[in-house]
Tab-separated table of C-alpha atoms in Angstrom:
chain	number	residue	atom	x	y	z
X	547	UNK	CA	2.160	4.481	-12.925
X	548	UNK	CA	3.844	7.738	-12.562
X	549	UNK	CA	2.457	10.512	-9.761
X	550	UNK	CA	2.888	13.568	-9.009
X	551	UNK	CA	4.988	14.862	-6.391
X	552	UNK	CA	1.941	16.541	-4.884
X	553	UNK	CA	2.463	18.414	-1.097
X	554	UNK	CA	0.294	17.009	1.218
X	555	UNK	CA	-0.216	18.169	5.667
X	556	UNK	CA	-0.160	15.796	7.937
X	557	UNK	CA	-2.090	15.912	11.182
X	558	UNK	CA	0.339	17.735	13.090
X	559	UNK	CA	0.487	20.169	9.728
X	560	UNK	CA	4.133	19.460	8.386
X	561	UNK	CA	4.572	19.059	4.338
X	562	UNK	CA	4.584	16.016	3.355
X	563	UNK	CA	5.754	15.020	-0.679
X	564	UNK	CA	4.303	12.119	-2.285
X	565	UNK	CA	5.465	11.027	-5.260
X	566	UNK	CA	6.479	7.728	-7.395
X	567	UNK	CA	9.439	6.214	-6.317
X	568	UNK	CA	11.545	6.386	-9.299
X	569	UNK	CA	15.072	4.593	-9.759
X	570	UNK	CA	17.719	6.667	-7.967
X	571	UNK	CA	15.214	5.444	-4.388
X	572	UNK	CA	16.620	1.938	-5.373
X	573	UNK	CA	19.025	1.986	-2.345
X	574	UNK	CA	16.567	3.899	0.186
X	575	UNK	CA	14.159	1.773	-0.631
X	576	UNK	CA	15.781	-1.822	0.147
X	577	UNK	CA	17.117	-0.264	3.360
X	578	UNK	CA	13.517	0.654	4.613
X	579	UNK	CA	12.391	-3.022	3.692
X	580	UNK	CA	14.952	-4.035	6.294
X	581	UNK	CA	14.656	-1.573	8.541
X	582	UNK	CA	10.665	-1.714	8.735
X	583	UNK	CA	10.663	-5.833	8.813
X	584	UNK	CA	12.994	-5.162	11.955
X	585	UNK	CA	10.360	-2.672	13.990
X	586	UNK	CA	7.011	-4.923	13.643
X	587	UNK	CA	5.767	-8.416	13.094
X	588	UNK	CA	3.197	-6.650	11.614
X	589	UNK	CA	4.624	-7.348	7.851
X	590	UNK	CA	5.097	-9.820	5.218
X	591	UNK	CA	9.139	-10.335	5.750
X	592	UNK	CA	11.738	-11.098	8.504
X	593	UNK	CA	14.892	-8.392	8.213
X	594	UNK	CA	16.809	-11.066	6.593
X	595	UNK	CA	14.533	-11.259	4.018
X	596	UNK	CA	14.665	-8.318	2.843
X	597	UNK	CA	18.053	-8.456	1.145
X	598	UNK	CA	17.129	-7.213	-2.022
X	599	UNK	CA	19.969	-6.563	-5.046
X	600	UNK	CA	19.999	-3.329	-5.922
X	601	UNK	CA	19.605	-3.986	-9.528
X	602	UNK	CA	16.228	-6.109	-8.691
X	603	UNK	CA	14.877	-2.830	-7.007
X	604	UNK	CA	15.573	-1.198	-9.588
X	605	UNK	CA	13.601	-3.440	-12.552
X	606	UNK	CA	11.208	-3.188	-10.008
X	607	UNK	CA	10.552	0.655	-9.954
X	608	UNK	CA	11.014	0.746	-13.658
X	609	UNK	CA	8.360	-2.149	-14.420
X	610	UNK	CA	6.077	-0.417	-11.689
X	611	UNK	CA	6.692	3.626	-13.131
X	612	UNK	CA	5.751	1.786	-17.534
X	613	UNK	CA	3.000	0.263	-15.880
X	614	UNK	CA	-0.873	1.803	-16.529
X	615	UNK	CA	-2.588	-0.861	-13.554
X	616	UNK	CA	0.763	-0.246	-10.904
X	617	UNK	CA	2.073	2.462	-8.204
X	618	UNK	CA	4.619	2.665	-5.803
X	619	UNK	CA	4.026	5.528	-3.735
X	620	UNK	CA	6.066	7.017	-1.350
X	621	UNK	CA	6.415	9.843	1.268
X	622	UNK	CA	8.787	12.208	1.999
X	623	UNK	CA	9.039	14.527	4.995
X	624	UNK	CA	11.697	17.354	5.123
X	625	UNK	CA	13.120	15.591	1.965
X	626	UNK	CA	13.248	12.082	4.230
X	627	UNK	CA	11.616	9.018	3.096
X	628	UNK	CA	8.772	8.126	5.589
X	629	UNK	CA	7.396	4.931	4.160
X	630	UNK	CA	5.646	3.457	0.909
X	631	UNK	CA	1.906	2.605	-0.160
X	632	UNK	CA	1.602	0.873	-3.403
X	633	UNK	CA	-1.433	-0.800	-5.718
X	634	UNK	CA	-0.949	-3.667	-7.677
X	635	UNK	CA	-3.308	-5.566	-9.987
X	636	UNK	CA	-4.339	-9.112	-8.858
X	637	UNK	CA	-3.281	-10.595	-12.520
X	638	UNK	CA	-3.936	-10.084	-16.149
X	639	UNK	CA	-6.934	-12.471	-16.072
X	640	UNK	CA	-10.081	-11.475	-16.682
X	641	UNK	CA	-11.469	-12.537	-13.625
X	642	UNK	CA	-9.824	-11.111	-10.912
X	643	UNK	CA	-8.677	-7.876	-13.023
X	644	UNK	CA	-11.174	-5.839	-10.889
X	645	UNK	CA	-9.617	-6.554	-7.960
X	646	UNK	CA	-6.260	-4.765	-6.483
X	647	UNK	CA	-3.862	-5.406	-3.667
X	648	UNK	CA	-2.729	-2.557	-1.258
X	649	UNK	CA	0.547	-2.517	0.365
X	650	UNK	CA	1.663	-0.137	3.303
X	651	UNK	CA	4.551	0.414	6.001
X	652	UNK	CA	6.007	3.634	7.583
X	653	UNK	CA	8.952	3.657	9.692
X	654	UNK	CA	7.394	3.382	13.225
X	655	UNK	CA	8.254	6.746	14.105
X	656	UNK	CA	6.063	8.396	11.760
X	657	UNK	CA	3.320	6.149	12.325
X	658	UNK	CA	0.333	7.838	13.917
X	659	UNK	CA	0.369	11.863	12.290
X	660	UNK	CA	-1.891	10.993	9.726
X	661	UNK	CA	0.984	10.055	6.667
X	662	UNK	CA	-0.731	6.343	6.733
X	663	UNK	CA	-4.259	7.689	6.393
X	664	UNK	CA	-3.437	10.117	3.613
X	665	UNK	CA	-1.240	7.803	1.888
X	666	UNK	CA	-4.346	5.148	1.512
X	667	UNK	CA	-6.768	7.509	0.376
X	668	UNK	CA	-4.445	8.426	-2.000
X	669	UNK	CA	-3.624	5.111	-3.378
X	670	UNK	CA	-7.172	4.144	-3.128
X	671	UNK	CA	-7.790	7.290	-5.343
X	672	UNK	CA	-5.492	6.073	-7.593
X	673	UNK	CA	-6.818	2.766	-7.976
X	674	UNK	CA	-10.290	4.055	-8.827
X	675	UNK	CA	-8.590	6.037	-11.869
X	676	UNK	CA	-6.724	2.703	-12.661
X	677	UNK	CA	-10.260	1.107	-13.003
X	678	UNK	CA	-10.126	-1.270	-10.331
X	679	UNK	CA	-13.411	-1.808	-8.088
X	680	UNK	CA	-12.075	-3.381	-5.137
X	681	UNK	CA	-8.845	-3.420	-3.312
X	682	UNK	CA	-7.857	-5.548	-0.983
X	683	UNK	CA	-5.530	-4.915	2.142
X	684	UNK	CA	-3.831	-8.081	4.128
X	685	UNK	CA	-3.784	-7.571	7.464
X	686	UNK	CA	-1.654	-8.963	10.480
X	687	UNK	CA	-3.253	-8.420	13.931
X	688	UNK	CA	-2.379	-9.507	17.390
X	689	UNK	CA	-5.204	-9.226	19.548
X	690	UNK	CA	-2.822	-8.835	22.792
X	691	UNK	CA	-2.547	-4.822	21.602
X	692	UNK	CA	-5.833	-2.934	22.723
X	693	UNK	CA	-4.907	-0.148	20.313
X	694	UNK	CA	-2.791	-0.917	17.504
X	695	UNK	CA	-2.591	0.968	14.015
X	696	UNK	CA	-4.273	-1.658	12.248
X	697	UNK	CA	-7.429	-1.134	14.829
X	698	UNK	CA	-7.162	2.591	13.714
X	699	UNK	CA	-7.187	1.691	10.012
X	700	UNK	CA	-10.392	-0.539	10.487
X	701	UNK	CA	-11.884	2.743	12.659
X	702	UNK	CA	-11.293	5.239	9.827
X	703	UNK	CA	-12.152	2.575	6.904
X	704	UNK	CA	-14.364	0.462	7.999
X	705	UNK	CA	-16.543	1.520	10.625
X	706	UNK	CA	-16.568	5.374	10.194
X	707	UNK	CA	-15.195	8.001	8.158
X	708	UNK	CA	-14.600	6.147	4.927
X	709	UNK	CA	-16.546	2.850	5.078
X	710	UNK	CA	-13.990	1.664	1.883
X	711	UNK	CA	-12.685	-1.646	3.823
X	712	UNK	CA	-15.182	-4.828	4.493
X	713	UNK	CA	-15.123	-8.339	3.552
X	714	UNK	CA	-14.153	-9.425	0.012
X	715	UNK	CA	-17.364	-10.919	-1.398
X	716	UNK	CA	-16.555	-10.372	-5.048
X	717	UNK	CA	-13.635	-12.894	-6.128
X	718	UNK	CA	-14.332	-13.943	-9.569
X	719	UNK	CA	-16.357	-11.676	-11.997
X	720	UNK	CA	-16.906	-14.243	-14.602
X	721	UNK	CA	-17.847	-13.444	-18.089
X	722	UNK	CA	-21.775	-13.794	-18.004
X	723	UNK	CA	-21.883	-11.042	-15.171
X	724	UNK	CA	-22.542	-13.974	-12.160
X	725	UNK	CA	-19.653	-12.958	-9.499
X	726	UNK	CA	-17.913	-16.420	-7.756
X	727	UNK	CA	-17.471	-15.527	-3.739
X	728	UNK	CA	-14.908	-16.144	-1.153
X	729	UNK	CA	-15.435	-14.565	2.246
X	730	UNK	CA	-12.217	-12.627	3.332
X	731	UNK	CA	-10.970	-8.871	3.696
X	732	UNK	CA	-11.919	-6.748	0.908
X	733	UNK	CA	-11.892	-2.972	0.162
X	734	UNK	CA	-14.707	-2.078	-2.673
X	735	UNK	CA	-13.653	1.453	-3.448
């Protein structure tokens, strides 16, 4: 899915761009897979494993900027990539083509001025316009950290604010309308 750029503030009331990445980010964007796997645990990949071909990055964007159910967004400050949210459909089946997956990292040093809290009610904008009904956001938390980003995100979507995050109860929508349940982390939006 294509978007915008649109300008967005962030708490401390800089501009922030958000916008598709498109295929010239190719290269930015493989460096800020390794770069972000190197400051946290807190993601899917080990540094290493983010050594990406360029030319696979780039099939990537393309497949993700034809398709309608798809979005890799990312943010921009001062004309400097700041880190990436995306939404992507569960699968092509029927049954789980409700449901979404959110993805989300920021280079640690603009973590906590509001770019990660914008950037997820954007996508989960986004993913209401896509037609999905429930996205879904994997967590990773260490319970050693009293307050970590990920107890911020539960704060703002969870508890207060937003109340968009809970526990997936809708897994399967099956054809006859009954709904097949797994209990895990969901986001109905």
């Amino acid at each position: 899915m294509r978007f915008g750029p649109i300008a967005v503030k962030d708490r401390e009331g800089r501009d922030i761009v958000l916008r598709s990445a498109r295929v010239e980010d190719s290269a930015i964007l493989v460096q800020y897979l390794k770069k972000t796997a190197a400051e946290t645990c807190y993601l899917l990949r080990e540094p290493e494993e983010a050594d990406i071909p360029l030319e696979r990055e780039e099939s990537f964007i393309k497949w993700n900027l034809e398709s309608p159910k798809d979005l890799m967004l990312l943010a921009f400050l001062d004309g400097q990539h700041v880190g990436n949210c995306s939404v992507s459909g569960k699968g092509p089946l029927r049954r789980v083509s409700h449901r979404c997956e959110i993805g989300i990292a920021l280079y640690q040093r603009f973590c906590g001025c509001g770019i990660g809290t914008i950037m997820l009610e954007t996508v989960l904008e986004a993913a209401k316009d896509m037609g999905y009904e429930q996205a879904e956001l994997e967590v990773v938390a260490l319970t050693v950290f009293p307050d970590t980003v990920l107890q911020h995100l539960h704060r703002v979507f969870v508890v207060g604010q937003r109340g968009e995050i809970g526990v997936i109860r809708v897994v399967f929508a099956v054809r006859d309308g009954k709904i097949a349940a797994e209990p895990r982390v969901e986001g109905g939006i």
